[in-house]
XYZ file of C-alpha atoms in Angstrom:
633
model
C 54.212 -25.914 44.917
C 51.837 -28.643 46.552
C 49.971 -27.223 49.268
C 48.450 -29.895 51.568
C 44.896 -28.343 53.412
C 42.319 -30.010 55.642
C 40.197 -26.855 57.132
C 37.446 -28.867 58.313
C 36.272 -28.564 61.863
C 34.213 -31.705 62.153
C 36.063 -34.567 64.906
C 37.187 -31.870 67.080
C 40.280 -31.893 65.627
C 40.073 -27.998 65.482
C 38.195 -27.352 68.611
C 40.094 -27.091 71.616
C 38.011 -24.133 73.339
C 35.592 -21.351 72.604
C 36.928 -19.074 75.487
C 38.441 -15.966 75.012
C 41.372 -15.205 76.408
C 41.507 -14.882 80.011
C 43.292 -15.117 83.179
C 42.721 -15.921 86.943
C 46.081 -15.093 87.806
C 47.783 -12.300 86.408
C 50.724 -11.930 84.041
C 53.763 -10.542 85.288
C 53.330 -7.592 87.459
C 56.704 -6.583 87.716
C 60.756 -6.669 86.121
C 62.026 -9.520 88.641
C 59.452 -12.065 88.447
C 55.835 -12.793 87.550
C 52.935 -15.589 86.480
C 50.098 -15.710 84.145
C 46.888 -17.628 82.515
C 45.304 -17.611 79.072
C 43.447 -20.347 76.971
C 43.877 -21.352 73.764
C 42.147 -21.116 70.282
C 41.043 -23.052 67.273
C 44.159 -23.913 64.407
C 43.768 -25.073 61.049
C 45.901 -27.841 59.450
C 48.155 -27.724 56.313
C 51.461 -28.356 55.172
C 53.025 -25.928 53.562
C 56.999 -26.229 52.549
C 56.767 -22.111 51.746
C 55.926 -21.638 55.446
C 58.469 -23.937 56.936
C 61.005 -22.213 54.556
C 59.919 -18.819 56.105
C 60.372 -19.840 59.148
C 63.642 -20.893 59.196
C 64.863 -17.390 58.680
C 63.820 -16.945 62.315
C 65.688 -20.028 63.792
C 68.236 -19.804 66.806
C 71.755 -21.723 67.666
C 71.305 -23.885 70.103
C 74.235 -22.659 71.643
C 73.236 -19.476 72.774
C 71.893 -21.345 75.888
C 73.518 -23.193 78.880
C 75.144 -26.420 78.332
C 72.645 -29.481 79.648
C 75.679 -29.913 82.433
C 75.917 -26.938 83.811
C 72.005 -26.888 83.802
C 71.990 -30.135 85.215
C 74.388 -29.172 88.208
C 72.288 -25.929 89.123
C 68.930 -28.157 89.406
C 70.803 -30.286 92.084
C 71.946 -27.140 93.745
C 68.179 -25.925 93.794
C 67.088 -29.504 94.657
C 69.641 -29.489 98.076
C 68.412 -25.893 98.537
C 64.658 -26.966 98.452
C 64.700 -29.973 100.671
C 65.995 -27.812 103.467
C 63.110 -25.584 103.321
C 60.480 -25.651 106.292
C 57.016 -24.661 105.013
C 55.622 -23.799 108.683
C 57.895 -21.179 109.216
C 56.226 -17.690 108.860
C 59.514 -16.243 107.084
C 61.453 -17.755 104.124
C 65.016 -18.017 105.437
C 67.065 -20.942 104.376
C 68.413 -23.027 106.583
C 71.798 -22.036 104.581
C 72.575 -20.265 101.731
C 72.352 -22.094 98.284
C 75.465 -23.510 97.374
C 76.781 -23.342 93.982
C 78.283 -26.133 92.163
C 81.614 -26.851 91.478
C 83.286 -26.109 88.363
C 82.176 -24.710 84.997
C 78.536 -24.729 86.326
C 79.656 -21.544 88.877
C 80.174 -19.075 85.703
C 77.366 -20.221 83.751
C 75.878 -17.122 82.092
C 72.208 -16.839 81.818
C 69.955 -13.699 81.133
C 67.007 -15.089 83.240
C 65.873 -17.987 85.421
C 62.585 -19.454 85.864
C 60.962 -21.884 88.719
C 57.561 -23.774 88.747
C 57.257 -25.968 92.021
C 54.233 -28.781 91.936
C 52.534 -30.767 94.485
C 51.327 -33.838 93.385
C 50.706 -32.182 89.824
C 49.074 -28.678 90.920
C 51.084 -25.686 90.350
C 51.443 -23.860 94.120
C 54.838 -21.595 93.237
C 56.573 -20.169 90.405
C 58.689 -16.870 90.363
C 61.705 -15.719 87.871
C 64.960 -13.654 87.857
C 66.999 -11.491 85.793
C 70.263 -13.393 85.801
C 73.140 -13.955 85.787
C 74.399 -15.396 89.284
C 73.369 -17.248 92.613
C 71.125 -14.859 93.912
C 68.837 -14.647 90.732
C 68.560 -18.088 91.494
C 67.942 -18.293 95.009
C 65.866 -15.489 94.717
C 63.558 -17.125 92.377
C 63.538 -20.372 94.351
C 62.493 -18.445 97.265
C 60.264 -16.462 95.976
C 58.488 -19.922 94.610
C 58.911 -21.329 97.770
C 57.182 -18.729 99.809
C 53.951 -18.937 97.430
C 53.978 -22.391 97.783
C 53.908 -21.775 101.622
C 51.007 -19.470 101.434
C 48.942 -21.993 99.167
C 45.481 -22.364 100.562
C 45.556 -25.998 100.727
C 49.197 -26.522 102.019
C 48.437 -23.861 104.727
C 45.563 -26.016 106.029
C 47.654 -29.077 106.390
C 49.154 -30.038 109.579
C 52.260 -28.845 110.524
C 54.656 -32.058 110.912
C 53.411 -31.931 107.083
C 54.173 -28.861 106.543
C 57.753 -28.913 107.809
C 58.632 -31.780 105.192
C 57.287 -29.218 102.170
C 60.213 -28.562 100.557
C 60.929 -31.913 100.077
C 57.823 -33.117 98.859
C 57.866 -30.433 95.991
C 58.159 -31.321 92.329
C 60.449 -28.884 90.859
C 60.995 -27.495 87.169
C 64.065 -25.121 86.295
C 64.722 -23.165 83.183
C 67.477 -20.668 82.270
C 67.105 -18.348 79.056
C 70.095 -17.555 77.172
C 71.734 -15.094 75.838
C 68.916 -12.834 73.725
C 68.510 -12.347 70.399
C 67.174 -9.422 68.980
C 63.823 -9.365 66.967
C 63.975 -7.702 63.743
C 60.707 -5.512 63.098
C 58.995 -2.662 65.649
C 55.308 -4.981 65.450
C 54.862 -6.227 69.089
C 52.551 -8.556 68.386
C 54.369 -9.620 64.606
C 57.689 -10.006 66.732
C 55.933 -11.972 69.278
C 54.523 -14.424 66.953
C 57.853 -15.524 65.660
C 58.769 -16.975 69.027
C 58.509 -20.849 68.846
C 55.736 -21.673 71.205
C 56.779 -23.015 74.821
C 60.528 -23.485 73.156
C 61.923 -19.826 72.999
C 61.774 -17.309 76.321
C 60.701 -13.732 74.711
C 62.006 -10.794 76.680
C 61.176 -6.848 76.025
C 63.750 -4.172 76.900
C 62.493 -0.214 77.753
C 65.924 1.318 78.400
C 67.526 -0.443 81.455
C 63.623 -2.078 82.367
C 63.640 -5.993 81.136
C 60.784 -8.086 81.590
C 60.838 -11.802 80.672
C 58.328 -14.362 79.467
C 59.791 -18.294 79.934
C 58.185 -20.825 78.169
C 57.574 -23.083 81.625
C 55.641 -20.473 82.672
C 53.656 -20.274 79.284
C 53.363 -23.999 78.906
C 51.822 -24.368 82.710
C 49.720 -21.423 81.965
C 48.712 -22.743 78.198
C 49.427 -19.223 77.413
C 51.596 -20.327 73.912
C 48.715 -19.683 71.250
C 48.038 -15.912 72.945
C 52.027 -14.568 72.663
C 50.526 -11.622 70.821
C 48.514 -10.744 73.844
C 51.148 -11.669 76.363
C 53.420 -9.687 74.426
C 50.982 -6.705 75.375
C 50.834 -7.266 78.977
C 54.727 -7.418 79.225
C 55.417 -4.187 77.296
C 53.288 -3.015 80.424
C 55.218 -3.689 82.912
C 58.357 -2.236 81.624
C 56.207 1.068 80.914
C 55.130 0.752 77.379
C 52.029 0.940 76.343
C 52.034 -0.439 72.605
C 48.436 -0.355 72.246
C 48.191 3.712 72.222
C 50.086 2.690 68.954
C 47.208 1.923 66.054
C 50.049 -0.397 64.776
C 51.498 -1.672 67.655
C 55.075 -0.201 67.269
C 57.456 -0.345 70.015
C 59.003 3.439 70.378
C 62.559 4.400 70.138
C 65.196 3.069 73.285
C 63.157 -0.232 73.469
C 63.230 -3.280 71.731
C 62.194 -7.141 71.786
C 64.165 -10.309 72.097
C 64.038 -13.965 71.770
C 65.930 -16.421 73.759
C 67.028 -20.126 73.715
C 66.598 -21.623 77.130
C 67.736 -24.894 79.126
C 64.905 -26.021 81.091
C 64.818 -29.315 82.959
C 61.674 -31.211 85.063
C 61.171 -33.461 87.299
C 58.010 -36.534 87.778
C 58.259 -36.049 91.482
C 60.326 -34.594 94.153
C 62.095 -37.721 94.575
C 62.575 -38.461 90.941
C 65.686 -37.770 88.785
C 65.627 -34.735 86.525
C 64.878 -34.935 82.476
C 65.737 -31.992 79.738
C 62.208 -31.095 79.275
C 61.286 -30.392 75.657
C 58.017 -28.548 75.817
C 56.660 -30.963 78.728
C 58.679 -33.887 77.974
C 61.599 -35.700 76.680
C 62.111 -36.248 72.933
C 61.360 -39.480 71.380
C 63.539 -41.053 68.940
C 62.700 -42.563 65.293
C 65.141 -45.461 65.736
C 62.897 -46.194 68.899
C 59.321 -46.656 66.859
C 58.755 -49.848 65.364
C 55.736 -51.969 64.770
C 55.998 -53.244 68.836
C 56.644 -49.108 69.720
C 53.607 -48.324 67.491
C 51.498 -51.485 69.031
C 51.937 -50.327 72.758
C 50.999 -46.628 71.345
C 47.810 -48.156 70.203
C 47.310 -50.211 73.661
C 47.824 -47.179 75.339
C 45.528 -44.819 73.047
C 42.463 -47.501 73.769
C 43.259 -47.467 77.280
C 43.102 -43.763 77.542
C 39.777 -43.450 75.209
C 38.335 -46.091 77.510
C 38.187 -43.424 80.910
C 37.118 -41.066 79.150
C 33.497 -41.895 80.198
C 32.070 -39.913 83.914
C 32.458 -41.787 86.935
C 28.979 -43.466 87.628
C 30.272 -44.724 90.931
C 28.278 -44.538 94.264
C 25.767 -42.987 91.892
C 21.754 -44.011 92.086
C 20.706 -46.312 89.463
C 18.977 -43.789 87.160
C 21.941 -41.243 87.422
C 24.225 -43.314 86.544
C 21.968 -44.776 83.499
C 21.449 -41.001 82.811
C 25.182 -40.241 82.664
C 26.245 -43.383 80.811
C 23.654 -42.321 77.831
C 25.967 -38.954 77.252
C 28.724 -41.550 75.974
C 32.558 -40.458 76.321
C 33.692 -36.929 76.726
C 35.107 -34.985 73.886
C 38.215 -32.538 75.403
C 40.273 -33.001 78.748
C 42.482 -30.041 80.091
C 45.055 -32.358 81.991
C 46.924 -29.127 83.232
C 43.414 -28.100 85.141
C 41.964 -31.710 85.463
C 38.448 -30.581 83.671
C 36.332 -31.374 81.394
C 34.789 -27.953 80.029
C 31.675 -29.635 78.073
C 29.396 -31.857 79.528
C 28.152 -32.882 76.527
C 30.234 -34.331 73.468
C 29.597 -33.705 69.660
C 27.927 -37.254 68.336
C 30.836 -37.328 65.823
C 33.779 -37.257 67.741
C 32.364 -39.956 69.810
C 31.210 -42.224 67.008
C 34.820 -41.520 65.492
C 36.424 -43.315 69.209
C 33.930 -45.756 68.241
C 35.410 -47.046 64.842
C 38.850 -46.527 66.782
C 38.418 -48.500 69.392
C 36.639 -50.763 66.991
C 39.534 -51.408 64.682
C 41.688 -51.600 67.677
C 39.352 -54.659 68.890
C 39.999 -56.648 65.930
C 44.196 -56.635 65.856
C 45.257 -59.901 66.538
C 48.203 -58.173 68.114
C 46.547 -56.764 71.041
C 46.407 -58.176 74.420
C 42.761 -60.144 74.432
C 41.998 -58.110 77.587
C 42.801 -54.618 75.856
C 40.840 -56.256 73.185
C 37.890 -56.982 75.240
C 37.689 -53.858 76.850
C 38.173 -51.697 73.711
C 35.203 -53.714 72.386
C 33.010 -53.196 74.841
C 33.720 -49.631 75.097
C 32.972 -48.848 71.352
C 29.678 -50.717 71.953
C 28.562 -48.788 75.099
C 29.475 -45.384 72.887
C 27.004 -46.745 70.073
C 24.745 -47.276 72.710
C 25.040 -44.180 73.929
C 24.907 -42.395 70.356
C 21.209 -44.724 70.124
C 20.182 -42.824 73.075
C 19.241 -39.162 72.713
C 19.220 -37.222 76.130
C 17.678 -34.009 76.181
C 21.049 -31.285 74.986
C 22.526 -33.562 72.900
C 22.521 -33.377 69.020
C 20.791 -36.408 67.555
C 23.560 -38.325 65.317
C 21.136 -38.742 62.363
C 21.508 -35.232 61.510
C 25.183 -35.010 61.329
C 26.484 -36.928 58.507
C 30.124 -37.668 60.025
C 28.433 -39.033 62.969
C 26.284 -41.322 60.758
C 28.976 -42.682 58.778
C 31.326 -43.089 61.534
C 29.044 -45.041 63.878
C 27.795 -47.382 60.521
C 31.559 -47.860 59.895
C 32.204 -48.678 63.933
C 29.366 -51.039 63.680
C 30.601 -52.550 60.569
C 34.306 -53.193 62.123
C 32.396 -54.763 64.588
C 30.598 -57.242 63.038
C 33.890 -58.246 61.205
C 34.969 -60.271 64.727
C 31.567 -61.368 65.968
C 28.077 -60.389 64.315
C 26.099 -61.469 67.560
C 27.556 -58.188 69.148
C 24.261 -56.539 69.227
C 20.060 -57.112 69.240
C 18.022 -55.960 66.440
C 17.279 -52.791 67.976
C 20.854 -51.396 67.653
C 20.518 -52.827 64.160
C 17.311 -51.238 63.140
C 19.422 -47.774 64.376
C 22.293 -48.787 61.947
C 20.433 -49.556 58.775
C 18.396 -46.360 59.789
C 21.917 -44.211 60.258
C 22.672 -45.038 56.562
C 19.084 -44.431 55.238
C 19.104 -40.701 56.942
C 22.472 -40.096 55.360
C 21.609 -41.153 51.884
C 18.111 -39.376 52.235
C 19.317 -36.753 54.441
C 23.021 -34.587 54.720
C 23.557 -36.779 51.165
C 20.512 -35.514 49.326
C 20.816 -31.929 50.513
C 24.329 -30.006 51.996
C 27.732 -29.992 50.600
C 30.484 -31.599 53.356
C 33.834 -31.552 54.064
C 35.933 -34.148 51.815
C 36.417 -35.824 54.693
C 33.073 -36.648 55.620
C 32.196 -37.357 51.782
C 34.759 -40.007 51.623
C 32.835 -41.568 55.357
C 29.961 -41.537 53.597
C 30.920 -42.751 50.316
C 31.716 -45.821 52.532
C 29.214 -46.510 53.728
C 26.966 -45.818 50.482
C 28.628 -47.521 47.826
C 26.713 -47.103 44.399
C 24.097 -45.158 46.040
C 26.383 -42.368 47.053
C 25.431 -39.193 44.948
C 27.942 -38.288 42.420
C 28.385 -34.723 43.566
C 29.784 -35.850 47.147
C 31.934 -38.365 44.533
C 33.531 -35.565 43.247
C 34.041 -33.981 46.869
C 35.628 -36.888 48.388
C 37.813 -37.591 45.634
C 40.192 -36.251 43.581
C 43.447 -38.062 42.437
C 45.004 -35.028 41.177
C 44.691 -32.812 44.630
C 47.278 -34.700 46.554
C 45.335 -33.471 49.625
C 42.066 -34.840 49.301
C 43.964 -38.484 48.347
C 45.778 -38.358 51.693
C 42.254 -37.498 53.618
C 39.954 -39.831 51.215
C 42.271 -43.092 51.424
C 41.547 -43.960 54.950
C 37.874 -44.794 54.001
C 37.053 -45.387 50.344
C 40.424 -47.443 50.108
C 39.387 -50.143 52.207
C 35.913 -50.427 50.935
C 36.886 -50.718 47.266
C 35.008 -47.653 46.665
C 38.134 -46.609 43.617
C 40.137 -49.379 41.722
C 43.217 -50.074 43.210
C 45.232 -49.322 39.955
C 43.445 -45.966 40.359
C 44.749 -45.129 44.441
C 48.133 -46.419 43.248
C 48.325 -44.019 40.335
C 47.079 -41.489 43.055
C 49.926 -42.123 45.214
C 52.534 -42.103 42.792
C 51.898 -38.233 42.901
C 50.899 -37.987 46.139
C 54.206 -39.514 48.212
C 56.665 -37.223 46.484
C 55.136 -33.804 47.909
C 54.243 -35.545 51.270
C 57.262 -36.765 51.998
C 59.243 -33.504 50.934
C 56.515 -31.451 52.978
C 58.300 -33.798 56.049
C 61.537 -33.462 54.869
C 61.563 -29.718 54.649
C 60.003 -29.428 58.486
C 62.580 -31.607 59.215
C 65.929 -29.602 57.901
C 64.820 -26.294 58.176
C 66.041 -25.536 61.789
C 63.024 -23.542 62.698
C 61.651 -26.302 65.090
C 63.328 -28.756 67.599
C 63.528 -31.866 67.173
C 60.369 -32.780 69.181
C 58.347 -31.440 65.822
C 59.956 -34.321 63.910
C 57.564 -35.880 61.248
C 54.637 -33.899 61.773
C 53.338 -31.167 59.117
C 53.020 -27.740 59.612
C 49.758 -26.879 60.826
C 49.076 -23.873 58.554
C 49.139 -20.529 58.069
C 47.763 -19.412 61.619
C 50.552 -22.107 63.279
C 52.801 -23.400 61.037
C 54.120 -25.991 63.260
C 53.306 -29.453 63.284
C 50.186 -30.374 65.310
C 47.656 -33.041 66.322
C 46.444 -32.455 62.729
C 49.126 -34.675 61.186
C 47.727 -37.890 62.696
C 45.547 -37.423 59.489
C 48.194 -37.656 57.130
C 49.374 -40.679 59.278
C 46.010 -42.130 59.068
C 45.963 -41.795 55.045
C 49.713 -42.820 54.626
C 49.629 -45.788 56.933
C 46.055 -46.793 55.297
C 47.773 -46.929 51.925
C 50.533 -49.008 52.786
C 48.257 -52.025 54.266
C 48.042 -52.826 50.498
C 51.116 -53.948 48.334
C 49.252 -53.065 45.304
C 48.437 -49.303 46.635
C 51.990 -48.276 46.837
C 54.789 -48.189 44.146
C 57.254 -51.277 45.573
C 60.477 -48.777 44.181
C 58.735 -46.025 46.703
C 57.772 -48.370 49.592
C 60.645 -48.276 51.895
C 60.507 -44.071 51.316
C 57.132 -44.311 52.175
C 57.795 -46.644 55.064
C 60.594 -44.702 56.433
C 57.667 -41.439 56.116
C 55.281 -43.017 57.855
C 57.679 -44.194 60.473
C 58.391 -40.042 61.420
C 54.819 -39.527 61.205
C 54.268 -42.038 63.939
C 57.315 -40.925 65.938
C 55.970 -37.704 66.053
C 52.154 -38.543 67.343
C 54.273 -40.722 69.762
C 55.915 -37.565 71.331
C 52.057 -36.049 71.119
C 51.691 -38.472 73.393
C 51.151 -38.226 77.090
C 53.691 -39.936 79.008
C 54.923 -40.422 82.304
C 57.222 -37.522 81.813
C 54.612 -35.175 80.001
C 52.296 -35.914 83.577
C 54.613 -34.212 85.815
C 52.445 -31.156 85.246
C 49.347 -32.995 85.165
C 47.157 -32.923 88.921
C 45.194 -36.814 87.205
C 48.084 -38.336 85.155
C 46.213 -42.316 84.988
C 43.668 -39.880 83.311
C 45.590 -38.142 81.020
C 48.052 -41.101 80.314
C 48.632 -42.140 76.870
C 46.431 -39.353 75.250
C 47.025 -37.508 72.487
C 47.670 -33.498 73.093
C 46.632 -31.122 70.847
C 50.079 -30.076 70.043
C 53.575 -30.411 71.622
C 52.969 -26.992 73.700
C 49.245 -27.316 74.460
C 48.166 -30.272 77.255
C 44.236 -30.094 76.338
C 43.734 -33.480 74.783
C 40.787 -33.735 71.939
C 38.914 -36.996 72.116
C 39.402 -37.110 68.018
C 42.950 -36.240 68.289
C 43.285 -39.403 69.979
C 40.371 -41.484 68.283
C 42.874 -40.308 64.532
C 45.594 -41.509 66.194
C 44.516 -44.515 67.426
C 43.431 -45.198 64.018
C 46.990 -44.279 62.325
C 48.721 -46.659 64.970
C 46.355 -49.563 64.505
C 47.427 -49.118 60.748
C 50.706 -48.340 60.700
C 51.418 -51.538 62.742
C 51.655 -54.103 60.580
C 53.951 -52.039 57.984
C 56.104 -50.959 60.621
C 56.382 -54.484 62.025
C 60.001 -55.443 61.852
C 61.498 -52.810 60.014
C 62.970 -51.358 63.335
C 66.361 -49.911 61.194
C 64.949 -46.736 59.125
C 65.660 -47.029 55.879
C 68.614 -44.821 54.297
């Protein structure tokens, strides 16, 4: 069995936070209804067919939840409900009683509803119900409604605004189905087998139920920490599983898992979509070269604003600011950027993104222009050392990165730059080959950067690092760079790949067929042993897969269209990574967080190297996507 690993942390692709876990609001408090916070936490990257195969012993009909119709008729119910609600009255009454649809929709069964109302992006009500019935439902809306009434900032608007509340609320609507028992007494085991932000997870103490829905897990980014939620629910049904050294539930209670219907809305006034962890599913047939192209577009544009605002700001300020380059991670869901300051890697990797991007002939020539100029202002801002940053010329990603950027620069126009940014360049690859190269061992990744840039000069023990034709892994992660600069023989990556495609593709495959994930996790790899689902992480396979097959003579013609048809799921699934109009509804800046990459389907926070990878795999993939629109049998 081929196991696929890239454990390195360098390009952010495994940072998302340092925090523990925390809250500013509380979990749920009580058996009717209930909120909470956490953050998230580092992941590794793998793919692993033994894992997905696991998995699937856990997976779920996706009829044990209510039918998209019924769903559908309840949210218009709630909808009519909502815009008759007053927000300046001091009580909650209706100005009549929710009205339940006609037909099947009446007698749908449900175990438990949930409802997140949104103002212009910001979260200001959410409340759930035990169900089945109408007043689980309108109770929940209320309840929603009424801490949306008490928000601090609606209460301070005026009151002819007030009164049109209800109607100016986004709404969101989810309804858990029938549950499923967990095998196991482990909590925090049973907890971990629910499918983040996809399955609701429920805990039973006698006649006591308290439910966890995953648009209240998603909103609260609470999906990596279901081991700790897990704790806080037992709680409030009167367990206390932590007096347990093991964790074990005790007799008359048990844990479930549950298959919900949940459906969003962009705005109040917009129609609803089936939400699938934040957003609608995106379809292979529907990525092409010109689906892949406008991916890319939309990637630059995004890496672009990631820079502070300099506006109104004095002169030196602004200089000041403009010096600490791009930022490295956005939290769309809080609309922050938690570090001031950005690792000199990840920003010389958007660089050699935006870059590439520059130099497809495909682009728009404004897109182009600004991409350009926005990898050059990053260099520029790498040149510049402020006082808390790390100096690039002691981090031997950054180096190679921002030699490479420079490099796919010059390939368009040489007269880019003045001779002092090219006295830092030829300096960046004499501290790497005299530096990191003469002294530490790296990541394969950053060996293959470097080899790069080196050539013949690059010693033979990072060589060995970098590459490896019979590791199937370190091909897929080495390819991207050493490929293109003729660093192996092309018979050499070709007879690489020939062993390389078949596990790659059946890693895919497997995620694919398994039925542990929905459809959303299409083409990506599992993530490893700590989240087995598909993640940001896959955009490196992409990257490799897509670099490969820019060459005839690097792929096997009889496994092209195979490898094609691969790369096409890869790139459908980094498509649904990305942030879309739909995936915004829950975001309070979505022209920020537009056309980003998230960390994963059920985690917003957006990586700058997520995106910078990406970018990469979509400028790549292009051209061998380009008008092969039908996949291929």
């Amino acid at each position: 069995m081929v196991v696929f690993r890239a454990q390195e942390s360098q390009h952010g692709l495994h940072h998302v936070s340092s925090q523990l876990p925390c809250r500013s609001r509380p979990v749920p408090t009580r058996n009717d209804g209930g909120s909470g916070y956490a953050a998230t936490m580092p992941r590794n990257w793998r793919l692993s067919s033994v894992l997905v195969i696991f998995l699937a012993g856990f997976s779920q009909s996706p009829t044990d939840r209510p039918s998209l119709s019924d769903a559908q008729a309840w949210f218009q119910a709630c909808r009519t409900w909502l815009d008759a609600q007053d927000g300046t009255q001091r009580e909650n009454p209706s100005k009549s009683p929710m009205s339940e649809p006609a037909g099947s929709a009446a007698e749908m069964r449900f175990s438990a509803v949930g409802v997140i109302l949104r103002l212009d992006g910001r979260l200001v009500g959410e409340a759930w119900r035990r169900g089945p019935g109408t007043a689980a439902i309108e109770g929940a809306l209320s309840e929603a409604f009424g801490e949306s009434r008490a928000d601090r900032r609606i209460a301070a608007l005026p009151a002819e605004l007030r009164a049109q509340l209800g109607s100016r609320l986004a709404l969101e609507l989810e309804f858990a189905g029938e549950p499923q028992p967990l095998v196991g007494d482990r909590l925090d085991l049973m907890a971990a087998r629910i499918e983040p932000a996809l399955d609701a997870f429920a805990i039973r103490n006698g006649d006591r139920w308290v439910f966890a829905l995953p648009c209240s897990i998603q909103t609260h980014s609470q999906s990596a920490f279901m081991n700790y939620l897990a704790l806080t629910l037992a709680r409030d049904v009167g367990l206390d599983p932590a007096a347990s050294k093991d964790l074990k539930l005790p007799d008359g209670a048990a844990a479930y898992r549950c298959a919900t219907r949940r459906l969003a809305q962009r705005t109040a006034n917009a129609p609803p979509f089936e939400s699938i962890r934040g957003r609608q599913v995106v379809s292979a047939s529907s990525v092409d070269g010109a689906r892949v192209q406008r991916m890319a577009t939309e990637l630059a544009t995004h890496l672009v604003q990631r820079w502070p605002s300099m506006d109104g700001l004095p002169a030196e300020s602004a200089d000041a600011l403009r010096a600490l380059g791009p930022r490295a991670l956005y939290q769309p869901a809080k609309n922050a950027w938690p570090e001031p300051v950005s690792p000199p890697a990840d920003q010389a990797l958007a660089a050699l993104a935006l870059a590439e991007f520059s130099n497809s002939v495909w682009a728009g020539a404004e897109d182009r222009a600004q991409a350009r100029g926005n990898a050059i202002a990053t260099l520029e801002s790498l040149r510049r050392v402020r006082d808390g940053e790390t100096d690039p010329v002691s981090d031997a990603s950054a180096c190679a990165a921002a030699w490479l950027a420079a490099a796919s620069l010059d390939r368009s126009d040489a007269a880019w730059t003045d001779e002092g940014m090219r006295t830092w360049v030829r300096g960046i690859a004499d501290s790497l080959r005299t530096g990191p190269a003469s002294t530490s061992k790296p990541s394969p990744t950053t060996a293959a950067m470097a080899w790069a840039v080196l050539g013949e000069s690059m010693p033979e023990a990072w060589r060995t690092i970098a590459w490896d034709p019979a590791v199937p892994e370190r091909v897929v992660t080495a390819t991207p760079w050493i490929a293109p600069a003729s660093r192996v023989p092309a018979l050499d990556i070709a007879a690489a790949w020939t062993r390389t495609l078949p596990p790659l593709t059946d890693s895919q495959f497997v995620a694919r067929i398994d039925g542990a994930s929905a459809e959303d996790l299409d083409g990506g790899w599992p993530a490893g042993s700590q989240s087995p689902w598909p993640q940001a992480q896959s955009a490196r396979a992409a990257l490799g897969l897509a670099t490969a097959l820019q060459r005839k003579e690097w792929i096997d013609p009889n496994a092209r269209a195979k490898a094609i048809e691969c790369l096409r799921q890869a790139m459908r699934f980094l498509v649904q990574l990305q942030a879309d109009d739909d995936a915004c509804h829950a975001f309070r800046d979505p022209a920020r967080a537009r056309g980003g990459i998230r960390t994963s389907c059920w985690d917003s926070e957006q990586p700058i190297a997520a995106s910078a990878y990406a970018l990469l795999a979509a400028v790549r993939a292009a051209d061998a996507l380009d008008g092969s629109a039908t996949p291929a049998p």
